[in-house]
Short mmCIF file of C-alpha atoms in Angstrom, two decimals:
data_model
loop_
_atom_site.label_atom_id
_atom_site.label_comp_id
_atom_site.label_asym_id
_atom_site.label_seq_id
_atom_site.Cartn_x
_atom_site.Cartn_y
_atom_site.Cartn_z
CA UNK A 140 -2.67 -22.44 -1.02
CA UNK A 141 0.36 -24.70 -2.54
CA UNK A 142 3.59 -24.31 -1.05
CA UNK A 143 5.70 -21.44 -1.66
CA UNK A 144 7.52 -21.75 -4.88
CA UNK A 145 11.71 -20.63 -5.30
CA UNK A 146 12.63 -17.02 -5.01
CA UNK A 147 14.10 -15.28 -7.96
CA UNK A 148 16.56 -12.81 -8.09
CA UNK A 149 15.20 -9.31 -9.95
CA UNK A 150 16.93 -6.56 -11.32
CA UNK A 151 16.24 -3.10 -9.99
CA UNK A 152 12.86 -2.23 -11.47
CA UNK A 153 13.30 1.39 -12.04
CA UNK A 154 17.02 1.86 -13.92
CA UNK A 155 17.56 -2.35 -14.41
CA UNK A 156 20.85 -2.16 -12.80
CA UNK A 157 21.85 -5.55 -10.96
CA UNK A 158 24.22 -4.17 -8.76
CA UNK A 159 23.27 -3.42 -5.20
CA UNK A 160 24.45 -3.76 -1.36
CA UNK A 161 22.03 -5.57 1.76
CA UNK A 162 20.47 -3.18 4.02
CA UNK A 163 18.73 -5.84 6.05
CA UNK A 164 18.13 -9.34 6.03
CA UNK A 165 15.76 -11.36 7.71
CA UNK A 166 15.40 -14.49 6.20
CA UNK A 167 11.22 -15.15 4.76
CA UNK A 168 9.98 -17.82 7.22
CA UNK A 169 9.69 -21.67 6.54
CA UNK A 170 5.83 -21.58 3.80
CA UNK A 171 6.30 -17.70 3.62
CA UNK A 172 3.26 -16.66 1.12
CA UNK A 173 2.17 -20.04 0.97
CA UNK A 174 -0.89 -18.74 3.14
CA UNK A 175 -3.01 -15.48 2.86
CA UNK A 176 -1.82 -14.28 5.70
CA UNK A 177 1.35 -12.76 4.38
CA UNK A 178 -0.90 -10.91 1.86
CA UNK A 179 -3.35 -9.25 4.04
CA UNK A 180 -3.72 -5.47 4.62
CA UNK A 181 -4.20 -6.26 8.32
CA UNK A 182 -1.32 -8.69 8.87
CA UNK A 183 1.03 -8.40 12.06
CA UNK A 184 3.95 -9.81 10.52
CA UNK A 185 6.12 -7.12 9.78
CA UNK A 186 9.29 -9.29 10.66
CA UNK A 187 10.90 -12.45 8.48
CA UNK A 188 10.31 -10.01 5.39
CA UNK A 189 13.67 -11.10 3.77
CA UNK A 190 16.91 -9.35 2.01
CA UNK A 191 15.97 -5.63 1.28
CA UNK A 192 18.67 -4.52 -1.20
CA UNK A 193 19.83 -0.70 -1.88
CA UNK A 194 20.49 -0.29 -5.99
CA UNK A 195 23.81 1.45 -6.33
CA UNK A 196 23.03 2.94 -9.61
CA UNK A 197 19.87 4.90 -8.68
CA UNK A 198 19.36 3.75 -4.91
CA UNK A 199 15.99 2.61 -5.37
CA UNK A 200 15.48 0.10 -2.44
CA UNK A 201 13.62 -3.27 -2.61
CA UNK A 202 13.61 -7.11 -1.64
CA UNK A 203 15.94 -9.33 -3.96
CA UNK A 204 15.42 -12.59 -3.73
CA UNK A 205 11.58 -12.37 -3.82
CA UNK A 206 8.52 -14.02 -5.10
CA UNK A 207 7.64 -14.82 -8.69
CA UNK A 208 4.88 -12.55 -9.95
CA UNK A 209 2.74 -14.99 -10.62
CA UNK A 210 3.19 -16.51 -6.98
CA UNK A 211 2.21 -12.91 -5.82
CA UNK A 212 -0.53 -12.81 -7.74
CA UNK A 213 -2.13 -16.32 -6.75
CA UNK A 214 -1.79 -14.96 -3.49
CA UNK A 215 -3.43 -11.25 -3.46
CA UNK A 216 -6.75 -13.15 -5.46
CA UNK A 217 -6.90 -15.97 -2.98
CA UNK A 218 -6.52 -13.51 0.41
CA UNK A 219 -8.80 -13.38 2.51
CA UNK A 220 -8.94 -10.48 5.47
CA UNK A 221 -11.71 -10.48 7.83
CA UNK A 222 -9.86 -8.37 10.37
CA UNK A 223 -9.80 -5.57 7.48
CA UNK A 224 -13.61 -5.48 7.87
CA UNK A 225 -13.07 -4.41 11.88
CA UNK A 226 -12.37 -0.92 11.25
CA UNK A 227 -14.56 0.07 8.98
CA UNK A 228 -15.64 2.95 10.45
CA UNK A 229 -11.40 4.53 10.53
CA UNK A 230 -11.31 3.27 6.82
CA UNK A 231 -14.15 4.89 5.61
CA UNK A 232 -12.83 8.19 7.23
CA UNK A 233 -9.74 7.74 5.75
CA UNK A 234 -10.97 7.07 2.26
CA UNK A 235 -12.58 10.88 2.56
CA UNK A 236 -9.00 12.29 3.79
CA UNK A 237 -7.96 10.78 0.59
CA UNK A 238 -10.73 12.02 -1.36
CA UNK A 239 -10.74 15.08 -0.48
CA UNK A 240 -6.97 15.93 -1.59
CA UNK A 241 -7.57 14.34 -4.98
CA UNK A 242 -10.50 17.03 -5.44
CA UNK A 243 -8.17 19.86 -4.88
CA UNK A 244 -7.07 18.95 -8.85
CA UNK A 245 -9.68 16.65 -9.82
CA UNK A 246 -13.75 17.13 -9.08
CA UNK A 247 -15.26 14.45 -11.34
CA UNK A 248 -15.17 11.87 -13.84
CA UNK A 249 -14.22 8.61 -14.59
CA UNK A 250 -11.77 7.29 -11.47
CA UNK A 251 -10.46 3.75 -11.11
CA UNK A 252 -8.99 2.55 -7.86
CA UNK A 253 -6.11 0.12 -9.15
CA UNK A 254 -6.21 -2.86 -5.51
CA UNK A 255 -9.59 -1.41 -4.32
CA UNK A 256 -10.24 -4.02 -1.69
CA UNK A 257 -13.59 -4.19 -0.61
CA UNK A 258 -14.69 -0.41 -1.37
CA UNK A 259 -14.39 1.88 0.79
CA UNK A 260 -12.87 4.18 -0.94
CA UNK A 261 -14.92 4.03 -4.18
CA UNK A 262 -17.87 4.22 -2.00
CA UNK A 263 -16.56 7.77 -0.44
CA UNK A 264 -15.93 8.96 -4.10
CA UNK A 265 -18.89 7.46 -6.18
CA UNK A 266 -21.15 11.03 -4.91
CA UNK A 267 -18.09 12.73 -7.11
CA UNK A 268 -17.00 10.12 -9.41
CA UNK A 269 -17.87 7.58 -11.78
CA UNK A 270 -16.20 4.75 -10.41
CA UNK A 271 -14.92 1.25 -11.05
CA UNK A 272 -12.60 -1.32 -8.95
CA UNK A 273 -10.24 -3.22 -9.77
CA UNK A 274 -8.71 -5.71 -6.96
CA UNK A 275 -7.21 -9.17 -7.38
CA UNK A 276 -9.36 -10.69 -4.38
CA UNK A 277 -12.53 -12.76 -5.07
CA UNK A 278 -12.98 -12.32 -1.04
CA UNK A 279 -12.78 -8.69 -1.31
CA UNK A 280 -14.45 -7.89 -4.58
CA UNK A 281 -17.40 -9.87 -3.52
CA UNK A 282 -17.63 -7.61 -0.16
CA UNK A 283 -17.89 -4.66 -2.71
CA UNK A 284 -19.98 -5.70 -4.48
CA UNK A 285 -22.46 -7.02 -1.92
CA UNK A 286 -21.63 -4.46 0.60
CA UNK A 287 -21.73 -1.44 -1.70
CA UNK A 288 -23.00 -2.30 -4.82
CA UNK A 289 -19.81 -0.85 -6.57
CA UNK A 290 -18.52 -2.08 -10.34
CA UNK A 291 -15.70 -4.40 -9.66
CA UNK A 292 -13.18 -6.06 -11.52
CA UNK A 293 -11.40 -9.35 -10.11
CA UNK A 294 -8.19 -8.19 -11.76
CA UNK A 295 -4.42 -7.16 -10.80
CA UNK A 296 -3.05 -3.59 -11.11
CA UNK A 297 -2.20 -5.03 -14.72
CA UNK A 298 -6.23 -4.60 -16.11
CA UNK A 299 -5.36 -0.92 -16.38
CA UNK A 300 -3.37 -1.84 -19.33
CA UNK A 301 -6.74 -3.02 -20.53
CA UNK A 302 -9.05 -0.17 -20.24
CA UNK A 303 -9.43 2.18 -22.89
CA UNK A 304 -6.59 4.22 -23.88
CA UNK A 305 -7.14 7.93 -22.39
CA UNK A 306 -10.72 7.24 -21.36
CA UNK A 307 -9.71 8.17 -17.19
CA UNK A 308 -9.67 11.47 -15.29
CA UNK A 309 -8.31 9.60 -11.83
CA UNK A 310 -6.42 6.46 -11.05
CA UNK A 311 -5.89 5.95 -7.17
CA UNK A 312 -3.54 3.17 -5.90
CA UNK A 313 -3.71 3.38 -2.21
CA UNK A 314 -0.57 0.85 -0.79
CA UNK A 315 -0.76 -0.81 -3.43
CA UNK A 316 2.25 0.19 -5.19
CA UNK A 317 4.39 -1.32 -2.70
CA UNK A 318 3.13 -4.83 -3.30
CA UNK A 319 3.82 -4.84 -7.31
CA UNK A 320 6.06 -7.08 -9.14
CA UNK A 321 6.34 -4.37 -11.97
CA UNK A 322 5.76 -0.86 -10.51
CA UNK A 323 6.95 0.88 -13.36
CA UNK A 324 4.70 -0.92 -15.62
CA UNK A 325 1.91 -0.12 -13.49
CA UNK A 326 2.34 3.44 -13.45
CA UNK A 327 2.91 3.42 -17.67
CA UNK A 328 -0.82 1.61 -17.78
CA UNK A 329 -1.82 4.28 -15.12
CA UNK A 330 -0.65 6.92 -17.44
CA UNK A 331 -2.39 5.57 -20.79
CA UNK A 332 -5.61 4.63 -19.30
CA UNK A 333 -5.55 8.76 -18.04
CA UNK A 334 -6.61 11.61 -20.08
CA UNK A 335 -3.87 14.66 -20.59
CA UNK A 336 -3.77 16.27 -17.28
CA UNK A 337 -5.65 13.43 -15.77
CA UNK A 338 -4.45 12.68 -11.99
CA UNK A 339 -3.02 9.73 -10.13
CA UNK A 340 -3.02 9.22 -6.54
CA UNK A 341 -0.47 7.28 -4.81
CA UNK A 342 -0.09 6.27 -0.77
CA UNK A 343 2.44 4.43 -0.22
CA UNK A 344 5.40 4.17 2.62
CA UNK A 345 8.54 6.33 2.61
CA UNK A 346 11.49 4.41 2.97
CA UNK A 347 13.72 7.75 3.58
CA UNK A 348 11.11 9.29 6.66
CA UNK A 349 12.84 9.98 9.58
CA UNK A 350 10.95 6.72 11.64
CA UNK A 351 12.10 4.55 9.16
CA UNK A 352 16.02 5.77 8.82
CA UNK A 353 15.60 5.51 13.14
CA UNK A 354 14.47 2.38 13.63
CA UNK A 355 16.21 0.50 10.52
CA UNK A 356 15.26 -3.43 10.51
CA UNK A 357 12.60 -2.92 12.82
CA UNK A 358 10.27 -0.23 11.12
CA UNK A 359 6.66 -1.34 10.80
CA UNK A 360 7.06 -0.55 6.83
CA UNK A 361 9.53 -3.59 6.47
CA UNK A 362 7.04 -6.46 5.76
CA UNK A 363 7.02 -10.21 3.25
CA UNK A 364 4.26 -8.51 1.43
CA UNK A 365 5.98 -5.61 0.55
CA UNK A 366 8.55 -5.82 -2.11
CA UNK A 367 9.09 -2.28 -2.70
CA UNK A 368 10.14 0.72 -0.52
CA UNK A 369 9.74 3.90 -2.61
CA UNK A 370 11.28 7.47 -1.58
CA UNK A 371 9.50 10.99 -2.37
CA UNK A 372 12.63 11.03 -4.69
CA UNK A 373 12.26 7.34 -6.31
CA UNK A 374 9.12 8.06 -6.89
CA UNK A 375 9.21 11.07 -8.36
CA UNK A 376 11.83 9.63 -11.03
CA UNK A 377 9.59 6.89 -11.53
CA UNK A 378 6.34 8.95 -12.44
CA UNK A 379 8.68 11.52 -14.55
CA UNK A 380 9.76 8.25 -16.60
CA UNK A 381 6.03 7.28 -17.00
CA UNK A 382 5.27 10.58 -18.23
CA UNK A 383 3.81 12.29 -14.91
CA UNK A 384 4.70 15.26 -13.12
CA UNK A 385 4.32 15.47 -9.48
CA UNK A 386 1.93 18.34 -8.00
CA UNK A 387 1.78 17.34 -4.82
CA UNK A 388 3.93 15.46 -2.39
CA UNK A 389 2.94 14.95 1.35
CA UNK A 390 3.28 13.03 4.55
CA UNK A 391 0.29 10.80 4.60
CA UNK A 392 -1.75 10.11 8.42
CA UNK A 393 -4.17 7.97 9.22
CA UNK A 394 -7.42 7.73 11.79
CA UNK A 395 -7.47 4.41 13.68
CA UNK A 396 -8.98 3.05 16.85
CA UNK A 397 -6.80 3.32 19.52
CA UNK A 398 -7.06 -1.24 19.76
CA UNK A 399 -5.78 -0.83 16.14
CA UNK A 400 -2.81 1.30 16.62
CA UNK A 401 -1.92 -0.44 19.82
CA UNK A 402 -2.13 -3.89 17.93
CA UNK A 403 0.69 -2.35 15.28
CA UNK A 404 3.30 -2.89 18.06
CA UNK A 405 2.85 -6.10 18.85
CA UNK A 406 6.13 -7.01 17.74
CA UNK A 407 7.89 -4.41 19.37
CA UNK A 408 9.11 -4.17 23.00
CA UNK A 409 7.28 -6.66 25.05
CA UNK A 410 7.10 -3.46 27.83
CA UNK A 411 6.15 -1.08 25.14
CA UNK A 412 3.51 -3.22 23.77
CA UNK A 413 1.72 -4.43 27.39
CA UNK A 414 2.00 -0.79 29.02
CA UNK A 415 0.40 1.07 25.86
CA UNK A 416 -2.87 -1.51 25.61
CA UNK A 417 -2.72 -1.45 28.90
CA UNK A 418 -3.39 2.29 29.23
CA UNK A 419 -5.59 2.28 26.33
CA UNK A 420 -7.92 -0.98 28.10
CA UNK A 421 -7.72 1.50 31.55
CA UNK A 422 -9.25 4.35 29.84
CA UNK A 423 -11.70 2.33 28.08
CA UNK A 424 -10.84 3.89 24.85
CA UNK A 425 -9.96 1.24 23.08
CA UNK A 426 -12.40 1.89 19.93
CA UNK A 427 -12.35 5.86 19.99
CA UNK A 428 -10.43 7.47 16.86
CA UNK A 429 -7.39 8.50 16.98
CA UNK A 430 -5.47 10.50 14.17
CA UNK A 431 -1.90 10.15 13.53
CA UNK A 432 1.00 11.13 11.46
CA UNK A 433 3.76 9.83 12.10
CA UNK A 434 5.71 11.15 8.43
CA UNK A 435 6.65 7.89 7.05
CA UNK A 436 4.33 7.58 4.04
CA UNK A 437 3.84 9.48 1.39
CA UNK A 438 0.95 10.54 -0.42
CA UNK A 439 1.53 11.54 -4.29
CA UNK A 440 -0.41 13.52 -6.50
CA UNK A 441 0.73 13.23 -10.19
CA UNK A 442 -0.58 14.75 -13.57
CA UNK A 443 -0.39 13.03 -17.14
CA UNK A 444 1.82 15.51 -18.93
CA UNK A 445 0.11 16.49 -22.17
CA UNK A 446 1.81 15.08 -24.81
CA UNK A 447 4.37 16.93 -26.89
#
């Protein structure tokens, strides 16, 4: 990939104020996003992730300076993530915990997963759903189709703008909204792509979660790739704006292996790190599952408001 190209400075995506105050700063590495390493769902590097800004008019939080869009987007369809691929049992697990909540208001239909990466979620919900991807990566559409046989699109969040107006009963974004130049544009194309009462899914951290108020500039959600760092709140005003109403709003867990969650600290606590993999290598359970919550992301369940 070409070397990194010149910040810009943004305005606050959800009210366009440009007044805001530094809540941390760790300045983006020497080449940051020049190589698909800062783009990958897998990546360690959740320091270096540069100035994360508080608005002051509607205290929606997010990095400012930060990539171009188009930068962004050169990088998410050149990424390649072959750790990813590792846990594919855990991820395939964890695409049913998310399929099963959307089913509580949605049972079938037409669904889209907006940053699909290489399918394991449409796979879960194809036995439910008519289902299509759409994902930025040639790496990772290529592994879904291959892998799974799944209809792909190598296209940004953006192609939902592009799909048929009203034509969708469930758009899924699973961390993916984090990573968006335009969030609030995303969530309008979510919103016209969906039929009235159609439903879209949303995991994504929570920047106001007890771990992450705790351990400030050194929560694991504080990362280059991500750009945005919604609250249940945030959110909520965003998805109102977009013409959405929230149903369901929940802290979001996860099944791992117990390697993978031990990895995640790797830039923690030398002593911390060593002593947990440690354990985890003496009671050779280093790929069992483990399930945890540990309340700092969110999981959103919003319906298209019929219109007036």
């Amino acid at each position: 990939m070409p070397d990194a190209r010149p910040l810009e400075e943004v305005a606050c995506c959800l009210c366009r104020g440009n007044r805001s105050r530094v809540l941390f700063h760790r300045p983006y590495e020497p080449g940051a996003f020049s190589e698909c390493g800062d783009f990958g769902a897998t990546t360690d590097r959740f320091q270096n992730y540069g100035r994360i800004v508080r608005c002051l008019d509607c205290g929606h939080v997010f990095t400012n300076p930060r990539p171009a869009a188009p930068e962004l987007l050169d990088g998410y369809g050149a990424c390649v993530d072959q750790e990813y691929l590792a846990e594919s049992s855990s991820r395939s697990i964890n695409a049913h915990l998310s399929l099963n909540t959307i089913k509580r208001f949605v049972r079938s239909g037409k669904l889209v997963e907006a940053g699909a990466s290489v399918g394991y979620f449409l796979n879960a919900a194809r036995a439910d759903f008519e289902v299509t991807g759409l994902e930025p990566s040639r790496w990772a559409c290529d592994i879904a189709r291959q892998r799974f046989k799944l209809d792909m699109l190598q296209e940004p969040v953006e192609g939902l703008s592009r799909l048929a107006p009203g034509s969708l009963d469930v758009v899924a974004m699973i961390d993916v909204i984090e990573h968006l130049a335009d969030p609030t544009g995303a969530a309008a194309a979510a919103a016209r792509a969906l039929k009235p009462g159609g439903l879209l899914y949303l995991v994504t951290p929570d920047i106001d979660s007890l771990s992450a108020r705790l351990l400030r500039g050194y929560w694991w959600g504080l990362r280059p790739a991500h750009i945005h760092y919604f609250s249940r709140a945030s959110l909520g005003r965003m998805l109102a704006a977009a013409g959405f109403e929230v149903v369901r709003s929940a802290s979001f867990g996860r099944i791992f292996s117990y390697g993978y969650w031990a990895s995640r600290l790797r830039h923690y606590p030398a002593f911390l790190y060593r002593s947990l993999t440690g354990l985890i290598r003496a009671w050779g359970v280093e790929d069992k599952f483990l399930y945890l919550n540990t309340r700092d992301a969110v999981e959103v369940c919003a319906r298209k408001r019929a219109a007036a």
